[in-house]
XYZ file of N, CA and C in Angstrom:
768
model
N 124.186 126.981 71.078
C 124.824 126.781 72.382
C 125.798 125.613 72.306
N 126.946 125.761 73.001
C 127.948 124.704 73.057
C 127.989 124.069 74.440
N 128.473 122.836 74.500
C 128.615 122.129 75.773
C 129.557 122.903 76.690
N 129.182 122.983 77.952
C 129.991 123.743 78.911
C 131.297 123.042 79.243
N 131.411 121.762 78.895
C 132.636 121.010 79.216
C 133.555 120.849 78.007
N 133.008 120.318 76.884
C 133.866 120.027 75.723
C 133.654 120.976 74.561
N 132.707 121.900 74.718
C 132.410 122.912 73.692
C 131.814 122.345 72.405
N 131.365 121.101 72.423
C 130.686 120.552 71.251
C 129.367 121.289 71.050
N 128.983 121.559 69.795
C 127.713 122.255 69.553
C 126.518 121.397 69.958
N 125.537 122.020 70.583
C 124.315 121.349 71.008
C 123.176 121.756 70.083
N 122.312 120.804 69.760
C 121.230 121.085 68.820
C 120.233 122.079 69.402
N 119.927 121.923 70.695
C 118.998 122.831 71.363
C 119.608 123.283 72.687
N 119.211 124.479 73.171
C 119.756 124.977 74.436
C 119.535 123.997 75.586
N 120.593 123.729 76.320
C 120.488 122.873 77.499
C 120.531 121.396 77.234
N 120.720 120.976 75.984
C 120.774 119.546 75.677
C 121.904 118.854 76.433
N 121.669 117.603 76.798
C 122.725 116.779 77.389
C 123.746 116.479 76.297
N 125.031 116.612 76.619
C 126.086 116.385 75.631
C 126.440 114.909 75.590
N 126.180 114.286 74.453
C 126.492 112.875 74.289
C 127.963 112.652 73.966
N 128.671 113.712 73.595
C 130.093 113.574 73.265
C 130.942 113.348 74.504
N 130.585 114.038 75.594
C 131.391 113.911 76.813
C 130.550 113.547 78.034
N 129.266 113.145 77.801
C 128.375 112.752 78.901
C 128.287 113.829 79.977
N 127.900 115.016 79.562
C 127.817 116.140 80.483
C 126.435 116.790 80.416
N 125.848 117.030 81.579
C 124.581 117.753 81.645
C 124.850 119.248 81.538
N 124.063 119.918 80.734
C 124.210 121.359 80.569
C 123.026 122.137 81.116
N 122.051 121.416 81.633
C 120.823 122.033 82.121
C 120.536 121.542 83.536
N 120.421 122.447 84.462
C 120.136 122.077 85.851
C 118.653 121.790 86.062
N 117.788 122.593 85.437
C 116.349 122.417 85.615
C 115.602 122.942 84.399
N 114.368 122.445 84.246
C 113.489 122.871 83.165
C 112.187 123.374 83.776
N 111.728 124.537 83.314
C 110.450 125.095 83.758
C 109.476 124.985 82.596
N 108.348 124.288 82.813
C 107.358 124.074 81.758
C 106.092 124.855 82.104
N 105.684 125.730 81.200
C 104.447 126.497 81.370
C 103.436 125.958 80.365
N 102.451 125.200 80.862
C 101.474 124.535 79.996
C 100.298 125.447 79.680
N 99.951 125.514 78.402
C 98.721 126.130 77.962
C 97.877 125.075 77.280
N 96.681 125.458 76.827
C 95.808 124.501 76.159
C 96.346 124.117 74.791
N 97.053 125.042 74.132
C 97.536 124.800 72.781
C 99.048 124.747 72.658
N 99.756 125.151 73.699
C 101.215 125.137 73.624
C 101.821 125.027 75.007
N 103.040 124.542 75.051
C 103.813 124.492 76.295
C 105.158 125.143 76.017
N 105.560 126.033 76.913
C 106.847 126.701 76.774
C 107.812 126.133 77.802
N 108.928 125.595 77.328
C 109.958 125.047 78.203
C 111.106 126.037 78.286
N 111.464 126.416 79.500
C 112.602 127.311 79.722
C 113.690 126.527 80.431
N 114.870 126.489 79.837
C 115.988 125.742 80.394
C 116.857 126.653 81.248
N 117.208 126.176 82.438
C 118.053 126.936 83.362
C 119.368 126.195 83.581
N 120.466 126.928 83.499
C 121.780 126.333 83.673
C 122.188 126.238 85.131
N 123.419 125.815 85.361
C 123.949 125.625 86.713
C 124.485 126.947 87.264
N 124.144 127.214 88.502
C 124.644 128.427 89.149
C 126.110 128.245 89.522
N 126.929 129.281 89.385
C 128.337 129.176 89.807
C 128.445 128.777 91.273
N 129.489 128.034 91.594
C 129.675 127.577 92.975
C 129.821 128.743 93.930
N 130.486 129.800 93.475
C 130.649 131.010 94.297
C 130.201 132.214 93.481
N 128.892 132.431 93.382
C 128.392 133.545 92.577
C 128.786 134.885 93.175
N 129.098 135.871 92.345
C 129.444 137.204 92.853
C 128.234 137.887 93.472
N 128.489 138.927 94.224
C 127.401 139.642 94.895
C 126.412 140.230 93.900
N 126.887 140.598 92.720
C 126.004 141.198 91.723
C 125.493 140.180 90.707
N 125.489 138.901 91.096
C 125.056 137.844 90.186
C 123.604 138.040 89.787
N 123.327 137.963 88.481
C 121.978 138.131 87.959
C 121.361 136.756 87.730
N 120.325 136.365 88.487
C 119.718 135.032 88.323
C 119.218 134.777 86.900
N 118.813 135.825 86.193
C 118.297 135.627 84.843
C 119.385 135.176 83.868
N 120.649 135.306 84.270
C 121.733 134.819 83.411
C 121.740 133.295 83.341
N 120.986 132.639 84.221
C 120.904 131.175 84.204
C 120.006 130.662 83.084
N 119.196 131.550 82.499
C 118.284 131.137 81.434
C 119.087 130.831 80.173
N 119.003 129.587 79.725
C 119.758 129.143 78.546
C 118.972 129.329 77.255
N 117.658 129.284 77.341
C 116.830 129.423 76.158
C 115.463 128.809 76.370
N 114.626 128.888 75.340
C 113.262 128.367 75.399
C 112.986 127.449 74.220
N 112.051 126.534 74.448
C 111.539 125.666 73.389
C 110.027 125.628 73.530
N 109.310 125.702 72.421
C 107.847 125.680 72.443
C 107.328 124.422 71.758
N 106.401 123.757 72.420
C 105.725 122.584 71.857
C 104.262 122.958 71.673
N 103.729 122.797 70.467
C 102.351 123.176 70.187
C 101.489 121.948 69.916
N 100.182 122.158 70.046
C 99.227 121.089 69.765
C 97.941 121.711 69.261
N 97.057 120.915 68.720
C 95.735 121.364 68.284
C 94.709 120.759 69.238
N 93.998 121.580 70.010
C 93.023 121.042 70.970
C 92.005 120.143 70.289
N 91.589 119.125 71.012
C 90.651 118.137 70.475
C 89.667 117.769 71.570
N 88.373 117.955 71.307
C 87.364 117.618 72.319
C 86.587 116.361 71.972
N 87.113 115.570 71.028
C 86.439 114.323 70.678
C 86.526 113.303 71.797
N 85.457 112.576 72.003
C 85.404 111.609 73.103
C 86.483 110.547 72.971
N 86.750 110.104 71.736
C 87.737 109.054 71.514
C 89.137 109.612 71.272
N 89.217 110.744 70.606
C 90.526 111.254 70.168
C 91.188 112.198 71.161
N 90.415 112.847 72.035
C 90.994 113.811 72.974
C 92.041 113.187 73.899
N 91.780 112.000 74.477
C 92.808 111.396 75.345
C 94.109 111.102 74.604
N 94.006 110.687 73.346
C 95.202 110.408 72.557
C 95.967 111.694 72.292
N 95.231 112.751 71.937
C 95.867 114.050 71.694
C 96.584 114.547 72.940
N 95.953 114.375 74.103
C 96.558 114.819 75.357
C 97.838 114.046 75.646
N 97.793 112.725 75.480
C 98.982 111.905 75.723
C 100.112 112.277 74.770
N 99.768 112.522 73.508
C 100.796 112.880 72.531
C 101.421 114.233 72.843
N 100.584 115.188 73.226
C 101.072 116.526 73.592
C 102.026 116.430 74.779
N 101.579 115.761 75.832
C 102.422 115.598 77.021
C 103.671 114.791 76.698
N 103.536 113.803 75.811
C 104.688 112.988 75.442
C 105.760 113.781 74.724
N 105.348 114.709 73.863
C 106.328 115.554 73.172
C 107.046 116.477 74.155
N 106.294 116.975 75.133
C 106.940 117.792 76.178
C 107.925 116.938 76.965
N 107.506 115.721 77.333
C 108.378 114.823 78.094
C 109.644 114.495 77.310
N 109.519 114.320 76.006
C 110.697 114.029 75.179
C 111.690 115.193 75.207
N 111.163 116.411 75.168
C 112.041 117.585 75.223
C 112.774 117.658 76.564
N 112.069 117.299 77.628
C 112.694 117.331 78.956
C 113.783 116.255 79.037
N 113.504 115.072 78.540
C 114.464 113.962 78.643
C 115.774 114.283 77.934
N 115.720 115.003 76.837
C 116.945 115.285 76.114
C 117.857 116.239 76.890
N 117.308 116.891 77.945
C 118.117 117.765 78.805
C 118.705 117.008 79.996
N 117.996 115.961 80.454
C 118.388 115.214 81.654
C 118.615 116.154 82.845
N 117.610 116.946 83.196
C 117.781 117.918 84.281
C 117.709 117.267 85.656
N 118.128 118.009 86.661
C 117.978 117.561 88.037
C 116.512 117.667 88.473
N 115.839 118.741 88.055
C 114.491 119.039 88.536
C 113.642 119.596 87.406
N 112.347 119.277 87.453
C 111.376 119.853 86.528
C 110.355 120.649 87.341
N 110.086 121.871 86.904
C 109.055 122.712 87.516
C 107.973 122.936 86.470
N 106.714 122.960 86.909
C 105.632 123.093 85.938
C 104.527 123.984 86.473
N 103.837 124.642 85.547
C 102.712 125.519 85.874
C 101.724 125.461 84.721
N 100.523 125.996 84.943
C 99.559 126.110 83.861
C 98.468 125.058 83.880
N 98.018 124.683 82.688
C 96.890 123.764 82.520
C 97.147 122.429 83.225
N 96.168 121.990 84.008
C 96.374 120.812 84.858
C 96.447 119.502 84.094
N 95.594 119.306 83.089
C 95.539 117.997 82.432
C 96.847 117.640 81.725
N 97.393 118.497 80.852
C 98.674 118.126 80.233
C 99.805 118.076 81.241
N 99.748 118.928 82.284
C 100.777 118.899 83.319
C 100.771 117.547 84.032
N 99.579 117.098 84.398
C 99.460 115.820 85.112
C 99.930 114.658 84.240
N 99.588 114.693 82.951
C 99.987 113.616 82.046
C 101.500 113.619 81.832
N 102.098 114.801 81.684
C 103.557 114.873 81.517
C 104.264 114.397 82.777
N 103.712 114.760 83.914
C 104.308 114.328 85.191
C 104.313 112.799 85.282
N 103.251 112.159 84.802
C 103.167 110.701 84.852
C 104.181 110.050 83.923
N 104.579 110.758 82.868
C 105.505 110.190 81.896
C 106.970 110.450 82.239
N 107.221 111.325 83.206
C 108.593 111.673 83.561
C 108.963 111.098 84.922
N 110.241 110.819 85.105
C 110.716 110.267 86.376
C 111.803 111.160 86.954
N 111.517 112.460 86.950
C 112.410 113.442 87.542
C 111.733 114.068 88.759
N 112.526 114.673 89.620
C 111.965 115.453 90.717
C 111.084 116.530 90.098
N 109.833 116.615 90.519
C 108.831 117.414 89.816
C 108.081 118.295 90.799
N 108.092 119.603 90.575
C 107.400 120.547 91.450
C 106.400 121.374 90.672
N 105.292 121.684 91.300
C 104.340 122.652 90.753
C 104.734 124.027 91.273
N 104.713 125.051 90.406
C 105.053 126.418 90.795
C 103.918 127.345 90.386
N 103.862 128.570 90.934
C 102.764 129.493 90.615
C 102.650 129.777 89.117
N 101.401 129.952 88.659
C 101.148 130.125 87.241
C 101.540 131.496 86.707
N 101.520 132.524 87.573
C 101.692 133.879 87.059
C 103.100 134.157 86.540
N 104.127 133.622 87.197
C 105.512 133.821 86.750
C 106.333 132.608 87.156
N 106.155 131.485 86.463
C 106.836 130.255 86.885
C 108.356 130.339 86.859
N 108.924 130.963 85.831
C 110.381 131.066 85.755
C 110.902 131.942 86.892
N 110.223 133.062 87.146
C 110.635 133.930 88.246
C 110.559 133.239 89.587
N 109.518 132.405 89.770
C 109.368 131.682 91.033
C 110.513 130.697 91.233
N 110.938 130.036 90.153
C 112.035 129.074 90.256
C 113.354 129.788 90.531
N 113.591 130.899 89.846
C 114.830 131.651 90.071
C 114.905 132.183 91.501
N 113.741 132.503 92.066
C 113.722 132.994 93.446
C 114.068 131.892 94.439
N 113.890 130.611 94.037
C 114.186 129.481 94.920
C 115.648 129.055 94.861
N 116.413 129.629 93.945
C 117.790 129.162 93.739
C 118.556 129.184 95.056
N 119.425 128.201 95.212
C 120.215 128.101 96.434
C 119.567 127.273 97.517
N 118.263 126.973 97.377
C 117.605 126.149 98.379
C 118.055 124.694 98.227
N 118.249 123.990 99.324
C 118.729 122.606 99.231
C 117.716 121.688 98.571
N 118.216 120.747 97.777
C 117.350 119.754 97.150
C 116.879 118.757 98.207
N 115.661 118.291 98.055
C 115.103 117.347 99.014
C 115.353 115.914 98.559
N 115.533 115.042 99.534
C 115.728 113.620 99.242
C 114.481 113.049 98.568
N 114.694 112.207 97.566
C 113.602 111.556 96.864
C 113.439 110.137 97.403
N 112.205 109.774 97.758
C 111.907 108.444 98.302
C 111.340 107.579 97.187
N 112.005 106.463 96.904
C 111.602 105.586 95.805
C 110.639 104.477 96.243
N 110.316 104.399 97.537
C 109.437 103.345 98.053
C 108.047 103.431 97.416
N 107.450 102.318 97.015
C 106.082 102.347 96.471
C 105.116 102.948 97.479
N 104.093 103.669 97.028
C 103.182 104.347 97.962
C 102.514 103.408 98.952
N 102.156 102.204 98.523
C 101.494 101.263 99.434
C 102.380 100.910 100.621
N 103.712 100.869 100.392
C 104.647 100.507 101.457
C 104.929 101.667 102.410
N 104.469 102.860 102.073
C 104.701 104.021 102.928
C 103.617 104.182 103.997
N 102.550 103.408 103.905
C 101.431 103.540 104.839
C 101.654 102.619 106.029
N 101.602 103.178 107.242
C 101.845 102.369 108.438
C 101.113 102.922 109.635
N 101.440 102.393 110.822
C 100.783 102.833 112.042
C 99.786 101.816 112.548
N 99.207 102.109 113.699
C 98.306 101.162 114.355
C 96.863 101.286 113.897
N 96.512 102.371 113.199
C 95.132 102.563 112.741
C 95.058 102.220 111.251
N 94.297 101.199 110.932
C 94.210 100.748 109.547
C 92.926 101.173 108.853
N 91.965 101.717 109.609
C 90.690 102.118 109.024
C 90.760 103.548 108.522
N 90.254 103.788 107.315
C 90.228 105.121 106.730
C 88.787 105.523 106.459
N 88.465 106.787 106.698
C 87.126 107.237 106.343
C 87.045 107.329 104.820
N 85.842 107.174 104.310
C 85.670 107.231 102.871
C 86.003 105.937 102.163
N 86.441 104.927 102.920
C 86.771 103.609 102.362
C 87.690 103.725 101.141
N 87.229 103.333 99.956
C 88.106 103.333 98.785
C 88.588 104.742 98.447
N 87.692 105.719 98.564
C 88.079 107.096 98.269
C 89.151 107.568 99.248
N 89.004 107.200 100.531
C 90.002 107.566 101.522
C 91.349 106.962 101.221
N 91.361 105.687 100.819
C 92.614 105.035 100.461
C 93.240 105.689 99.227
N 92.389 106.049 98.272
C 92.915 106.685 97.061
C 93.586 108.017 97.393
N 92.992 108.789 98.322
C 93.578 110.062 98.721
C 94.905 109.839 99.451
N 94.936 108.849 100.340
C 96.163 108.537 101.083
C 97.272 108.105 100.120
N 96.925 107.275 99.139
C 97.922 106.798 98.177
C 98.421 107.938 97.294
N 97.537 108.879 96.961
C 97.960 110.030 96.158
C 99.021 110.835 96.903
N 98.823 111.006 98.205
C 99.811 111.725 99.010
C 101.080 110.903 99.181
N 100.915 109.594 99.437
C 102.074 108.723 99.659
C 102.931 108.584 98.408
N 102.343 108.809 97.245
C 103.085 108.676 95.986
C 104.024 109.849 95.743
N 103.906 110.896 96.547
C 104.776 112.067 96.366
C 106.221 111.679 96.663
N 107.171 112.123 95.836
C 108.567 111.698 96.014
C 109.228 112.173 97.307
N 108.651 113.175 97.981
C 109.260 113.676 99.219
C 108.479 113.256 100.465
N 107.625 112.242 100.318
C 106.894 111.673 101.456
C 107.538 110.349 101.841
N 107.953 110.247 103.109
C 108.551 109.014 103.618
C 107.500 108.032 104.107
N 106.504 108.562 104.830
C 105.539 107.676 105.484
C 104.244 108.430 105.741
N 103.128 107.720 105.658
C 101.815 108.252 106.028
C 101.263 107.373 107.137
N 100.932 108.002 108.271
C 100.465 107.256 109.438
C 99.019 107.653 109.730
N 98.046 106.798 109.374
C 96.638 107.128 109.625
C 96.358 107.293 111.115
N 95.493 108.241 111.433
C 95.118 108.491 112.814
C 93.721 107.984 113.107
N 93.244 108.153 114.342
C 91.888 107.717 114.695
C 90.847 108.581 114.005
N 89.654 108.043 113.853
C 88.556 108.766 113.206
C 87.703 109.437 114.265
N 87.458 110.733 114.082
C 86.589 111.494 114.972
C 85.245 111.670 114.272
N 84.227 110.995 114.774
C 82.905 111.066 114.152
C 82.001 112.063 114.854
N 82.549 112.883 115.739
C 81.714 113.789 116.517
C 81.633 115.190 115.980
N 82.172 115.425 114.779
C 82.143 116.766 114.219
C 80.795 117.103 113.634
N 80.713 118.278 113.016
C 79.473 118.696 112.376
C 79.750 118.966 110.912
N 78.786 118.694 110.085
C 78.948 118.943 108.660
C 77.954 118.124 107.872
N 77.451 118.724 106.797
C 76.450 118.035 105.992
C 76.950 117.765 104.576
N 78.145 118.218 104.254
C 78.647 118.026 102.899
C 79.010 116.563 102.675
N 78.676 116.083 101.510
C 78.994 114.701 101.170
C 80.193 114.670 100.242
N 80.827 113.525 100.173
C 82.008 113.395 99.334
C 83.266 113.640 100.147
N 84.265 112.830 99.913
C 85.515 112.940 100.665
C 86.286 114.178 100.243
N 86.786 114.894 101.237
C 87.653 116.049 100.985
C 88.963 115.837 101.726
N 90.033 116.375 101.176
C 91.351 116.201 101.781
C 92.115 117.517 101.733
N 92.849 117.774 102.795
C 93.649 118.995 102.856
C 94.875 118.741 103.720
N 96.018 119.271 103.280
C 97.259 119.140 104.034
C 97.495 120.426 104.813
N 97.769 120.276 106.106
C 97.896 121.433 106.988
C 99.333 121.958 107.028
N 99.496 123.091 107.688
C 100.781 123.768 107.794
C 101.849 122.833 108.373
N 103.061 122.932 107.815
C 104.171 122.083 108.252
C 104.635 122.465 109.658
N 105.144 121.460 110.403
C 105.710 121.752 111.720
C 107.187 122.113 111.578
N 107.869 122.286 112.698
C 109.266 122.726 112.661
C 110.204 121.696 112.055
N 109.746 120.449 111.939
C 110.568 119.387 111.348
C 110.235 119.154 109.870
N 109.287 119.918 109.328
C 108.918 119.760 107.926
C 107.843 118.730 107.669
N 107.270 118.142 108.734
C 106.206 117.163 108.561
C 104.843 117.849 108.569
N 103.842 117.205 107.974
C 102.524 117.818 107.837
C 101.434 116.847 108.283
N 100.200 117.343 108.295
C 99.036 116.515 108.622
C 98.082 116.523 107.439
N 97.592 115.350 107.082
C 96.613 115.220 106.010
C 95.247 114.987 106.636
N 94.361 115.961 106.482
C 93.022 115.863 107.048
C 92.067 115.300 106.006
N 91.372 114.229 106.365
C 90.321 113.657 105.528
C 88.987 113.963 106.185
N 88.035 114.478 105.408
C 86.699 114.786 105.911
C 85.665 114.110 105.032
N 84.712 113.479 105.679
C 83.606 112.850 104.961
C 82.360 113.060 105.800
N 81.524 114.022 105.402
C 80.368 114.381 106.215
C 80.823 114.944 107.550
N 80.372 114.325 108.652
C 80.750 114.793 109.988
C 81.992 114.096 110.532
N 82.569 113.175 109.756
C 83.746 112.426 110.216
C 85.027 113.102 109.750
N 86.017 113.107 110.639
C 87.310 113.716 110.346
C 88.408 112.759 110.773
N 89.428 112.637 109.955
C 90.577 111.809 110.302
C 91.855 112.600 110.030
N 92.707 112.681 111.040
C 93.981 113.383 110.909
C 95.101 112.368 110.748
N 95.813 112.449 109.614
C 96.854 111.486 109.284
C 98.209 112.189 109.242
N 99.176 111.630 109.924
C 100.505 112.223 109.975
C 101.288 111.860 108.722
N 101.927 112.852 108.108
C 102.725 112.646 106.898
C 104.163 113.053 107.202
N 105.071 112.084 107.144
C 106.493 112.332 107.386
C 107.154 112.607 106.039
N 107.814 113.763 105.917
C 108.425 114.161 104.655
C 109.947 114.171 104.774
N 110.596 114.391 103.645
C 112.061 114.500 103.645
C 112.528 115.919 103.919
N 111.587 116.835 104.132
C 111.963 118.205 104.492
C 112.507 118.222 105.913
N 113.450 119.106 106.172
C 114.051 119.156 107.501
C 113.626 120.342 108.345
N 112.823 121.237 107.776
C 112.387 122.415 108.528
C 111.031 122.877 108.001
N 110.458 123.879 108.671
C 109.115 124.338 108.309
C 109.074 124.927 106.898
N 110.096 125.691 106.521
C 110.070 126.365 105.215
C 110.017 125.366 104.060
N 110.898 124.367 104.095
C 110.876 123.380 103.016
C 109.657 122.461 103.137
N 109.191 122.252 104.358
C 107.968 121.481 104.550
C 106.764 122.160 103.920
N 106.768 123.496 103.938
C 105.683 124.245 103.303
C 105.683 124.042 101.795
N 106.854 123.906 101.200
C 106.931 123.616 99.766
C 106.273 122.273 99.460
N 106.560 121.277 100.299
C 105.959 119.961 100.100
C 104.450 120.035 100.332
N 104.032 120.771 101.355
C 102.599 120.915 101.643
C 101.851 121.501 100.446
N 102.390 122.587 99.875
C 101.738 123.202 98.725
C 101.598 122.214 97.577
N 102.667 121.457 97.343
C 102.642 120.494 96.237
C 101.643 119.374 96.510
N 101.561 118.906 97.760
C 100.617 117.845 98.110
C 99.173 118.313 97.920
N 98.876 119.549 98.283
C 97.516 120.051 98.110
C 97.139 120.143 96.637
N 98.113 120.477 95.785
C 97.857 120.488 94.343
C 97.584 119.063 93.852
N 98.395 118.107 94.311
C 98.215 116.713 93.920
C 96.822 116.215 94.321
N 96.392 116.534 95.538
C 95.089 116.082 96.013
C 93.948 116.752 95.239
N 94.120 118.040 94.913
C 93.103 118.736 94.127
C 92.990 118.120 92.744
N 94.131 117.795 92.140
C 94.126 117.203 90.805
C 93.510 115.802 90.821
N 93.617 115.119 91.965
C 93.019 113.787 92.110
C 91.537 113.844 92.430
N 90.999 115.054 92.614
C 89.575 115.208 92.848
C 89.166 115.302 94.298
N 90.131 115.561 95.206
C 89.823 115.594 96.635
C 89.948 116.988 97.233
N 89.676 118.016 96.426
C 89.768 119.389 96.912
C 88.623 119.736 97.813
N 88.569 121.008 98.206
C 87.573 121.456 99.169
C 86.161 121.521 98.643
N 85.957 121.210 97.332
C 84.606 121.293 96.789
C 83.778 120.046 97.080
N 84.412 119.059 97.756
C 83.665 117.878 98.155
C 83.413 116.890 97.026
N 84.109 117.037 95.923
C 83.898 116.108 94.821
C 84.500 114.750 95.133
N 84.108 113.774 94.342
C 84.583 112.379 94.408
C 83.595 111.505 95.161
């Protein structure tokens, strides 16, 4: 593949061109498995695509990163970091606008921590198809504020104490969350399950959502202000937040 601007040869599909400082890859889709990760590079859509434009023509190529699974108590974390690091290195050489990921949670989470790009989780069954179906949707503003600074409002008490704060910070750390406003605690509910659980509810017409924290019979509804401007894009953020909370251990199974 050659650079779309200066035609210099690129070592791998979608590589950033160092000869003329030009990005050739709009986004990267990473499908994580236990032993390999497949990266699919997508190019830039024409400004005025024809009516018969084929979205699959945006696919520039694929790169595969492999690893050898390791279940050793001491060596497994190192293997995981190295695997995710090699994937992150491949992404960095593209300098994409957005990264989409699917598949195994542990390497996905580790790669996400090593990258500083707009990062979305997409369905596992056909991640590339899901991304191509989203083409044309407006990009959301990224908020660089530290998660601790995004928490505000008149209610400072959280149910679950440290666990509740950890769940709130996990949501506040999302790049499309502007602010998290804790609400009052309702201790009059019913429930015998122990362990903090968290769930993000359906987006409103402005793209904002509610983060529900449950601990036994106590419930707290927290308002989450996002950079989405409507319900449809707010739903994208909601789905991603629920994945983040599940990966942090606050899913509906009551763990943590």
